[in-house]
PDB file of C-alpha atoms and ligand atoms in Angstrom:
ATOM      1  CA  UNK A   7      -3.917  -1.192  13.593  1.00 97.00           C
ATOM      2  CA  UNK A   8      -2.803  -4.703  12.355  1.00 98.00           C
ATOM      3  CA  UNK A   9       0.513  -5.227  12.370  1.00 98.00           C
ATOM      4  CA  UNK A  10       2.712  -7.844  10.057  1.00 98.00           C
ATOM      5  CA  UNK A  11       6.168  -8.872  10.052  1.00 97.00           C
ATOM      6  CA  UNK A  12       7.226 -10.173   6.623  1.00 98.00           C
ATOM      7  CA  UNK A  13      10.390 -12.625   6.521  1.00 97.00           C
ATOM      8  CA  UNK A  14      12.225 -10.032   3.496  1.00 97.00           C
ATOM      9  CA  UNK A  15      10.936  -7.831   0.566  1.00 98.00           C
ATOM     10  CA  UNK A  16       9.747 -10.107  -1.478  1.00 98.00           C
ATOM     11  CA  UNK A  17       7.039 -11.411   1.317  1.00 98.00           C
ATOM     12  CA  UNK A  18       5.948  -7.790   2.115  1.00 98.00           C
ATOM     13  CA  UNK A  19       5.534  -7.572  -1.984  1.00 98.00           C
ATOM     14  CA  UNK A  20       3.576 -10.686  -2.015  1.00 98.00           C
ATOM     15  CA  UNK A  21       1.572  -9.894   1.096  1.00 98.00           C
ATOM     16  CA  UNK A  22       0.779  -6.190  -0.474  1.00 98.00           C
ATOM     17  CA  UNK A  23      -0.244  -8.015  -4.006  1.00 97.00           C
ATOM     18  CA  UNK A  24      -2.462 -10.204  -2.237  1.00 97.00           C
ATOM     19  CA  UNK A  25      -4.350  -7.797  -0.336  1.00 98.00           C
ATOM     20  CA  UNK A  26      -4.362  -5.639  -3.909  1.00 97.00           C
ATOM     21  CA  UNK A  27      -5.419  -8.282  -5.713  1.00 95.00           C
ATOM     22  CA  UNK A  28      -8.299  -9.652  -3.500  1.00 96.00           C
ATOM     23  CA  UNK A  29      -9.571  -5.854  -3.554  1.00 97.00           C
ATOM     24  CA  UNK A  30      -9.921  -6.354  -6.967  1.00 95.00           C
ATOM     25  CA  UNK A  31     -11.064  -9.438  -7.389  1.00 93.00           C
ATOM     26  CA  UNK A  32     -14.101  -8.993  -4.603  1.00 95.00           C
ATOM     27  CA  UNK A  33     -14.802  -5.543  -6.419  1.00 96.00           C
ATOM     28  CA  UNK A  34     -13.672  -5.319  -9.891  1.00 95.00           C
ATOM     29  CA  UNK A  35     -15.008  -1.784  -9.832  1.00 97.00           C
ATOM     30  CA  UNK A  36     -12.182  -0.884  -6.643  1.00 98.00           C
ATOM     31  CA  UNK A  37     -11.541   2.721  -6.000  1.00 98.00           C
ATOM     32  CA  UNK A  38      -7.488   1.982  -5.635  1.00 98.00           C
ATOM     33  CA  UNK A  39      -4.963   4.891  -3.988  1.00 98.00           C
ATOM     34  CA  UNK A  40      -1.732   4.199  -4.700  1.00 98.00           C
ATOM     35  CA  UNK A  41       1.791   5.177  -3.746  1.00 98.00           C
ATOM     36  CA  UNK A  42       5.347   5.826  -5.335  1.00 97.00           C
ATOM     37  CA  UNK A  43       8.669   5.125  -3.766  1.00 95.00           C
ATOM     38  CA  UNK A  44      11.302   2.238  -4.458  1.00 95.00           C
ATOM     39  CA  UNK A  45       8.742   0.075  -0.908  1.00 97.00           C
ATOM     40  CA  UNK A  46       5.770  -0.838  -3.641  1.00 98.00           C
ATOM     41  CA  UNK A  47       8.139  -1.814  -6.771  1.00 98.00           C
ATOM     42  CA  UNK A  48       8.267  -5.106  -5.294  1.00 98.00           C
ATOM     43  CA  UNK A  49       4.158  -5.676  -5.170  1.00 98.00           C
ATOM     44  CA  UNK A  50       3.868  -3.741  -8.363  1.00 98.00           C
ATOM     45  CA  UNK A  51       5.803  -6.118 -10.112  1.00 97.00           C
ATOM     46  CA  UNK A  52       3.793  -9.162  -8.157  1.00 97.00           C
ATOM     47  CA  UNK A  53       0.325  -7.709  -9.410  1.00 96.00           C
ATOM     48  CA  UNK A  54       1.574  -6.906 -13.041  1.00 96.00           C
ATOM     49  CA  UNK A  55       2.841 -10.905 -12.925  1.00 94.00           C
ATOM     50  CA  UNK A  56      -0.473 -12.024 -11.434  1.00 92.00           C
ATOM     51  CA  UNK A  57      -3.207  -9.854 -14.019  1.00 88.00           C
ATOM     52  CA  UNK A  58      -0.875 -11.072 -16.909  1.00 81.00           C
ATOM     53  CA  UNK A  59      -2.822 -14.493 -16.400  1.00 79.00           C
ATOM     54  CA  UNK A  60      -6.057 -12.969 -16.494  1.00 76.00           C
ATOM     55  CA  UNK A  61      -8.316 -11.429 -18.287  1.00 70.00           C
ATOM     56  CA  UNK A  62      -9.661  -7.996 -18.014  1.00 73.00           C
ATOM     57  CA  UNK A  63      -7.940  -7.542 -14.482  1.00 87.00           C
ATOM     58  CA  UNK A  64      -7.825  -4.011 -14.200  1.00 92.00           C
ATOM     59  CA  UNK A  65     -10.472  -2.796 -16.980  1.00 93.00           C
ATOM     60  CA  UNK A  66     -13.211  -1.302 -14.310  1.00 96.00           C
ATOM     61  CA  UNK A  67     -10.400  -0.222 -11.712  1.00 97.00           C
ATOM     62  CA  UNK A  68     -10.098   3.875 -10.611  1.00 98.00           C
ATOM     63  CA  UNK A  69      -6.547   4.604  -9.040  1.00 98.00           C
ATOM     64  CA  UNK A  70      -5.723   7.828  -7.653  1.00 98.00           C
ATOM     65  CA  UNK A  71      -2.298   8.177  -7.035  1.00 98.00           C
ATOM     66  CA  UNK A  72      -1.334   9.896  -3.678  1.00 98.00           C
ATOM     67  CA  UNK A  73       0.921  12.559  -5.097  1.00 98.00           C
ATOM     68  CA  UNK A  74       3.143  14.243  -7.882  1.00 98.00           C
ATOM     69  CA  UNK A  75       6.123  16.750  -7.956  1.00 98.00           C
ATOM     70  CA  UNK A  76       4.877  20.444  -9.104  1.00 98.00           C
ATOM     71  CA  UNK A  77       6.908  21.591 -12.409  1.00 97.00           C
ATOM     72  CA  UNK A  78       7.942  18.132 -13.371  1.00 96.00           C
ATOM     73  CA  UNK A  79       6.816  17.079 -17.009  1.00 96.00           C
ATOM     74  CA  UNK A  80       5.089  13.818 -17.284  1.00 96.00           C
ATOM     75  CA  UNK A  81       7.628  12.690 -19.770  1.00 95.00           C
ATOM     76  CA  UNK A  82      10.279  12.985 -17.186  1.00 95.00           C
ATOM     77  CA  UNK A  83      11.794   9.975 -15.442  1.00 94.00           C
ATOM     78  CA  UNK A  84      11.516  11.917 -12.231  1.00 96.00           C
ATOM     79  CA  UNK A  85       7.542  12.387 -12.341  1.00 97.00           C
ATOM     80  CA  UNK A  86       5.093  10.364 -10.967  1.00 97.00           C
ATOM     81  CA  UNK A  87       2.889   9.694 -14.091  1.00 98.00           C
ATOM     82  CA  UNK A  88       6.383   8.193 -15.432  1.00 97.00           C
ATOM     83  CA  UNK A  89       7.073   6.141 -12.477  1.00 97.00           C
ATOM     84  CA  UNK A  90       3.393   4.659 -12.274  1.00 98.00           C
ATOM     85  CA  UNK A  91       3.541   3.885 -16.326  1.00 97.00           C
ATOM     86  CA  UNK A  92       6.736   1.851 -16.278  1.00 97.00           C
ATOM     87  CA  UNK A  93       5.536  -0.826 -12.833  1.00 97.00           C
ATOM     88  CA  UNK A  94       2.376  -0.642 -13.248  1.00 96.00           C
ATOM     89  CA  UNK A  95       0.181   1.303 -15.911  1.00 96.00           C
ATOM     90  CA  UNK A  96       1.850   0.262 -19.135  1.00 95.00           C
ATOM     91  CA  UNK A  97       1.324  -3.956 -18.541  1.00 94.00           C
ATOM     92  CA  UNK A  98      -2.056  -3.914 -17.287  1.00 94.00           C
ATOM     93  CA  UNK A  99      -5.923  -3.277 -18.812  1.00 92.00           C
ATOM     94  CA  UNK A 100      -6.533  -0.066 -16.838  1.00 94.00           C
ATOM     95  CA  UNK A 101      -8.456   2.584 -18.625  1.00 94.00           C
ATOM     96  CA  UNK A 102      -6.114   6.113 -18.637  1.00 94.00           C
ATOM     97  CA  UNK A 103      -9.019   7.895 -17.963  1.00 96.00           C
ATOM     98  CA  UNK A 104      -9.835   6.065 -14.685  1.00 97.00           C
ATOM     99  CA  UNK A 105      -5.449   6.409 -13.602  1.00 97.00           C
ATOM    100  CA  UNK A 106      -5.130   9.561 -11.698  1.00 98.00           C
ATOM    101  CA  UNK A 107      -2.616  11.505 -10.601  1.00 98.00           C
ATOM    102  CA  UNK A 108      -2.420  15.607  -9.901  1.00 98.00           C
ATOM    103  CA  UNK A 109      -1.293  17.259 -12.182  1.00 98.00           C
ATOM    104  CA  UNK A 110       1.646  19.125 -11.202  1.00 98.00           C
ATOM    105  CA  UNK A 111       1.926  21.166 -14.309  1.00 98.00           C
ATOM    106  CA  UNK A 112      -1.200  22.722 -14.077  1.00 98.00           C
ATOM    107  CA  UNK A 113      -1.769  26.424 -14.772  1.00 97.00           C
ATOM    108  CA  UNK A 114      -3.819  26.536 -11.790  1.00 98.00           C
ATOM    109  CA  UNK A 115      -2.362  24.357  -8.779  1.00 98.00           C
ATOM    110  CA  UNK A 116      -5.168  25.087  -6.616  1.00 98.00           C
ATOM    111  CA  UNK A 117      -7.938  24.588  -8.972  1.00 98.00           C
ATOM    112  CA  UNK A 118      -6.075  21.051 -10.219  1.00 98.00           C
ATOM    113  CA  UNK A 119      -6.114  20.522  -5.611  1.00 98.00           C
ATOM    114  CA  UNK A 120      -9.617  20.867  -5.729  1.00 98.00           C
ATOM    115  CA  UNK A 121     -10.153  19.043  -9.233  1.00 98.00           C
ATOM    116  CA  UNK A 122      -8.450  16.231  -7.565  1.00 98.00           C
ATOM    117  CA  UNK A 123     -10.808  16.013  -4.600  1.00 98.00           C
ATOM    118  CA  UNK A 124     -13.940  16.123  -6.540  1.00 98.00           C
ATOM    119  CA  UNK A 125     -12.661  13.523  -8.845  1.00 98.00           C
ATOM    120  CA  UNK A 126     -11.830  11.001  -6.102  1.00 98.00           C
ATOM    121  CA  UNK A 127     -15.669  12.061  -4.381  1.00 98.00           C
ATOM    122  CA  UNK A 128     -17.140  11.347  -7.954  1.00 98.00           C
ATOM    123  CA  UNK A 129     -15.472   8.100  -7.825  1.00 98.00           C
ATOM    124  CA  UNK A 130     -17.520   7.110  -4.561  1.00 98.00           C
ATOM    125  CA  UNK A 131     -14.110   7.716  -2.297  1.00 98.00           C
ATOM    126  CA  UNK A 132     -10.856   5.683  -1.985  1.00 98.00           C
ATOM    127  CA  UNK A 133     -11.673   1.827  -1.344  1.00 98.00           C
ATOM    128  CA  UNK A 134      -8.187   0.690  -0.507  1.00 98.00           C
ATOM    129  CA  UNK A 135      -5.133   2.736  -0.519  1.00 99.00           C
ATOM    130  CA  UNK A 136      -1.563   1.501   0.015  1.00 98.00           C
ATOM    131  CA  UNK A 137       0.830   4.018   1.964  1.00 98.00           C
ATOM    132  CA  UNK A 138       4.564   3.906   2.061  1.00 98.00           C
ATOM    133  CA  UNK A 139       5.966   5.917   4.875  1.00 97.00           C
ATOM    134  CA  UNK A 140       8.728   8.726   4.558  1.00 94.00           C
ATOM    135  CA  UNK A 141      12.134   8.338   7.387  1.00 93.00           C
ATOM    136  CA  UNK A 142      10.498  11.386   8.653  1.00 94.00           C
ATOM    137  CA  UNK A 143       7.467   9.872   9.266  1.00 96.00           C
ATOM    138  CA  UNK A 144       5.788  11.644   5.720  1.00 96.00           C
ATOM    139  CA  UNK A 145       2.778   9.751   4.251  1.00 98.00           C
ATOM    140  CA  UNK A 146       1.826  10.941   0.849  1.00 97.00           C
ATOM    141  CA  UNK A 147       4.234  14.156   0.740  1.00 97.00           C
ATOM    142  CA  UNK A 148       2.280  15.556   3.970  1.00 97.00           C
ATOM    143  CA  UNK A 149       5.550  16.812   6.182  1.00 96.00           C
ATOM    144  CA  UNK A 150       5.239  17.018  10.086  1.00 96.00           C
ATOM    145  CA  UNK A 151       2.808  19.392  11.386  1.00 97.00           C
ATOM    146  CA  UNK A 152       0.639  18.696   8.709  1.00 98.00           C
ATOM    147  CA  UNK A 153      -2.851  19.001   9.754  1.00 98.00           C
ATOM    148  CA  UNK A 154      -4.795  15.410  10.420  1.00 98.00           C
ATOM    149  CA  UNK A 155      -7.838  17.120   8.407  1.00 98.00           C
ATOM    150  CA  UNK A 156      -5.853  18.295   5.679  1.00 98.00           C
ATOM    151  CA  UNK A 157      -6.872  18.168   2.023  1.00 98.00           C
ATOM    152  CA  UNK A 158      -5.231  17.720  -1.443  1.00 98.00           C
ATOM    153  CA  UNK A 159      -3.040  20.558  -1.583  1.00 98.00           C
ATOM    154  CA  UNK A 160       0.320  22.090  -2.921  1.00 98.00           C
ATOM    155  CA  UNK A 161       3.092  21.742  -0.454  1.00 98.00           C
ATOM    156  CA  UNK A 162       7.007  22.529   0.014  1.00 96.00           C
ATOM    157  CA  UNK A 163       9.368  19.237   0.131  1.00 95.00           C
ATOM    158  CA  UNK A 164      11.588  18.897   3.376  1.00 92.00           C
ATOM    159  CA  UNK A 165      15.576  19.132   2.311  1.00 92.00           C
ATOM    160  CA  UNK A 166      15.820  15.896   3.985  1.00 90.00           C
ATOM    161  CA  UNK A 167      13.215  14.523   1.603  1.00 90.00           C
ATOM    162  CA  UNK A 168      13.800  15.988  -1.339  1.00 93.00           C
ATOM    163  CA  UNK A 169      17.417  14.293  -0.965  1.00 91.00           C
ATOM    164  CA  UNK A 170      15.693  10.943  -0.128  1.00 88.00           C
ATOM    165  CA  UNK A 171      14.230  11.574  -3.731  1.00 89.00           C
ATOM    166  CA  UNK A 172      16.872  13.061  -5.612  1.00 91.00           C
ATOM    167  CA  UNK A 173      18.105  10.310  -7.397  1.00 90.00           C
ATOM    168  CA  UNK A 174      15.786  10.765 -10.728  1.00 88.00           C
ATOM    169  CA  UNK A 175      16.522  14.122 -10.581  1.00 92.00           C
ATOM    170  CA  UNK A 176      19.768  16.070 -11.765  1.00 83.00           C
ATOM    171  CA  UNK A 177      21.959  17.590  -9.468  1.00 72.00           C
ATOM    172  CA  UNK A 178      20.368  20.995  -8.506  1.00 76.00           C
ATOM    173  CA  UNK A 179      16.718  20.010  -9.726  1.00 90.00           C
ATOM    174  CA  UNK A 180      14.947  18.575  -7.258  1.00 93.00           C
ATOM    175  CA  UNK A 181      11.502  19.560  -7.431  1.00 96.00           C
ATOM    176  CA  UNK A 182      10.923  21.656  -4.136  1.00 96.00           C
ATOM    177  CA  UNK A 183       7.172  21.362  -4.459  1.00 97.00           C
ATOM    178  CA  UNK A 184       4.340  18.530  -4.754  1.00 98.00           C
ATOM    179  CA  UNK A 185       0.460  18.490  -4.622  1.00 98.00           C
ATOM    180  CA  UNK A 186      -0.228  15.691  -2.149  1.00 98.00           C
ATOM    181  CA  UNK A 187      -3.398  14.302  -0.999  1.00 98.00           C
ATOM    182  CA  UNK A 188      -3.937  15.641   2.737  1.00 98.00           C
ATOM    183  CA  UNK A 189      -4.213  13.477   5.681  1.00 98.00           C
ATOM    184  CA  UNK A 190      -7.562  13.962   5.524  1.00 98.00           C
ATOM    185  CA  UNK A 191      -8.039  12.514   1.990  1.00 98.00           C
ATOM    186  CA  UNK A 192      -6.475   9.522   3.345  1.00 98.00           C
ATOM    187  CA  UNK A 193      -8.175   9.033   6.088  1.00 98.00           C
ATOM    188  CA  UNK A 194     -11.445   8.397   4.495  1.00 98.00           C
ATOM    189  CA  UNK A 195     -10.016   6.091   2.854  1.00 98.00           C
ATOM    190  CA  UNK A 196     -12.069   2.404   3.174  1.00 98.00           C
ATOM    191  CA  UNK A 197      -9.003   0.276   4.121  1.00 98.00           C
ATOM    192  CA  UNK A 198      -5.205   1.557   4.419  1.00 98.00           C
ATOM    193  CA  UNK A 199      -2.578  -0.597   3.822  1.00 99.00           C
ATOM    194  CA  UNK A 200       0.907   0.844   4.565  1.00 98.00           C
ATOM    195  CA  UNK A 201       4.440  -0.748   3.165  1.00 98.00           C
ATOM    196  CA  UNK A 202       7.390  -0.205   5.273  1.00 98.00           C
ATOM    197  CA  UNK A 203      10.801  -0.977   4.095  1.00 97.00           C
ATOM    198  CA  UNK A 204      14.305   0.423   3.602  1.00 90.00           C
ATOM    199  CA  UNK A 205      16.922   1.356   5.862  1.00 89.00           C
ATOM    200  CA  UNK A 206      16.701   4.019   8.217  1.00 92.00           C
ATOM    201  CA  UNK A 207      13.535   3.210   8.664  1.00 96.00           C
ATOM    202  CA  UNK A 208      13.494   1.676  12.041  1.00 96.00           C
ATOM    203  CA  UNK A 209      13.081   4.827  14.252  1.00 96.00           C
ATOM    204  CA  UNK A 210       9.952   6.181  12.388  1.00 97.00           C
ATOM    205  CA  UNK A 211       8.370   2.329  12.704  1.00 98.00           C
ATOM    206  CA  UNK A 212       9.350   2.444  16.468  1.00 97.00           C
ATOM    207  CA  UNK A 213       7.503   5.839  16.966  1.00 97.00           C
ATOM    208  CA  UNK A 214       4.187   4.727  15.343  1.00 98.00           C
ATOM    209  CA  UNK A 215       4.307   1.876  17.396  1.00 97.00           C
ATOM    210  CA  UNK A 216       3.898   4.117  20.056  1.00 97.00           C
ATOM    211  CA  UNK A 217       0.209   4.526  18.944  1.00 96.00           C
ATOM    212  CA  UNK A 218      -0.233   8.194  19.754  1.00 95.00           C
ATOM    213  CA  UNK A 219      -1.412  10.307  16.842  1.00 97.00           C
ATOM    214  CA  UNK A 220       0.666  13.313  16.676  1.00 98.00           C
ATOM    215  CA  UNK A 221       0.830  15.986  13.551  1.00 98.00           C
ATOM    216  CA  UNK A 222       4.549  16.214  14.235  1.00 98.00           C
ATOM    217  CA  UNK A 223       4.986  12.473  12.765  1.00 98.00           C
ATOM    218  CA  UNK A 224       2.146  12.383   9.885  1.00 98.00           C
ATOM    219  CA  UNK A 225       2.273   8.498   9.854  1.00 98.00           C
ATOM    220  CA  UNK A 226       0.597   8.198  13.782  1.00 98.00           C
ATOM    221  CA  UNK A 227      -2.432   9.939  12.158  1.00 98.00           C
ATOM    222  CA  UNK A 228      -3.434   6.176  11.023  1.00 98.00           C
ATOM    223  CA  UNK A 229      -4.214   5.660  14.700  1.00 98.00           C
ATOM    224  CA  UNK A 230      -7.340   7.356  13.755  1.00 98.00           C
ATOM    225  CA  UNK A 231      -8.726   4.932  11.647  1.00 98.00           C
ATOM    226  CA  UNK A 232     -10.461   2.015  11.906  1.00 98.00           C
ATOM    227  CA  UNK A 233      -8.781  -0.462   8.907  1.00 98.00           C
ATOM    228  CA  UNK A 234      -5.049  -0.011   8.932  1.00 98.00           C
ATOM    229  CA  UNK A 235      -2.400  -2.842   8.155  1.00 98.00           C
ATOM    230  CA  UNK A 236       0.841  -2.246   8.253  1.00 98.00           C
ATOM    231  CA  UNK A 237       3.108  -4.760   6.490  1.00 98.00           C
ATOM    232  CA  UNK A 238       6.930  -4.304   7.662  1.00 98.00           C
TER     233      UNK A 238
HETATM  234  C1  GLP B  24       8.172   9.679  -1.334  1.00 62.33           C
HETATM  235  C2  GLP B  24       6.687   9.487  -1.610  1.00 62.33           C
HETATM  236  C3  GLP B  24       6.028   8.754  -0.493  1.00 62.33           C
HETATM  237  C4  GLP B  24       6.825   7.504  -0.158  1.00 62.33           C
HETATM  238  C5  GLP B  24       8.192   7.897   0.319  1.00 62.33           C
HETATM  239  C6  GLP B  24       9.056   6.724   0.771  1.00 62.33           C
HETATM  240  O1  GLP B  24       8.416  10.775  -0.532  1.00 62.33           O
HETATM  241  N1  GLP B  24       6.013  10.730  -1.834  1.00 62.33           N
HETATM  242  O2  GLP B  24       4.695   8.436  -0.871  1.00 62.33           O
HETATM  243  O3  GLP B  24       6.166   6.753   0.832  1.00 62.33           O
HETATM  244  O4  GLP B  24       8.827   8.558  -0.764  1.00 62.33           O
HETATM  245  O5  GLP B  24       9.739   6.206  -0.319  1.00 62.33           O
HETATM  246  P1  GLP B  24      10.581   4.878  -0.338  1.00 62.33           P
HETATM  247  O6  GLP B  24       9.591   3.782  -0.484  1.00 62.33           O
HETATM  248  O7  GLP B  24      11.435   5.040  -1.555  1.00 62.33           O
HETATM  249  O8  GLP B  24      11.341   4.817   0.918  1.00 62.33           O
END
């Protein structure tokens, strides 16, 4: 696990653009997984700046997002889909049928889990995926005592998280479910590049430090794999 320490937010945004952007630009045909969370605004922003000078940036690009609240309406300014379309979808050249994210309205949520995972095996597999990482040590929306081999899958939000998260939400209507992509999912993953930033954050950086992978802190499952950076 490589470790960087980044001056403020706006080098860890740069630093995470760079490494996006070089992915990109060595394989314009990337298999991308991407997170949500106020940690990637910053290098969303960066990369949408960046492709705006060039052409055709994003046209042969596949991004699978990581997750998506169950019963949430893309329209809504709480979902996912909405979050990904106003920092990063709507101002670059990526073909909607190559952005993915579950789909948490599905009749079927365990037919869209196992949609999901055959779409991102079509795709040849996740090339690079960027990771932000929950107080509680959550990657994705996988909770402690999550299973390292775990799979996409529908799953119950912690309280504390779903307060983390509330903001978009009214008071009351928090979704209490998500379909996540599992550990496991992530962990084939090519490369994994993981954004840490915010306050309160300091305790769940100090315990992956530690560099023992333990389901009770999903985060120390990167441990496992051979191509982690962590930008902090
Ligand atoms: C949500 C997302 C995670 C994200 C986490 C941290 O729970 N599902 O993927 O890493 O929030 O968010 P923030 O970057 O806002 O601290």
């Amino acid at each position: 696990m490589k470790w960087e320490s980044c001056a403020d937010y706006g080098a860890l945004s740069r630093t995470g653009a760079a490494i996006f952007l070089e992915q990109v630009r060595l394989n314009p045909k990337s298999v991308l997984g991407l997170p949500t969370g106020r940690t990637p605004v910053g290098m969303y922003d960066q990369v949408v700046q960046q492709c705006a000078r060039e052409y055709a940036c994003f046209s042969e690009i596949s991004t699978f997002n990581l997750d998506e609240y169950v019963g949430i309406p893309k329209e809504h300014p709480g979902s996912y889909f909405a979050f990904m379309r106003e920092h990063l979808f709507a101002d670059v050249d990526i073909d909607p049928s190559r952005s993915n994210l579950p789909d948490g309205m599905a009749r079927d949520l365990e037919a869209e889990c196992t949609r999901y995972e055959a779409r991102i095996r079509a795709a040849g597999g996740l090339d690079l995926t960027f990771l932000g990482l929950g107080r509680n040590g959550h990657i994705g929306f996988n909770e402690p005592g999550t299973p390292f081999d775990s799979r996409t899958r529908v799953v119950q939000l912690h309280e504390s998280t779903r307060s983390a998260n509330s903001s978009l939400f009214e008071d009351g209507h928090v979704p209490t479910h998500a379909i996540t992509m599992g550990i496991g999912t992530i962990l084939k993953s090519r490369r994994i590049v993981m954004l840490v930033s915010g306050t309160g954050k300091e305790e769940a950086v100090a315990r992956l430090r530690e560099g023992k992978p333990d389901p009770a802190f999903p985060a120390s499952a990167l441990w496992l794999h051979p191509d982690v950076t962590v930008l902090v």
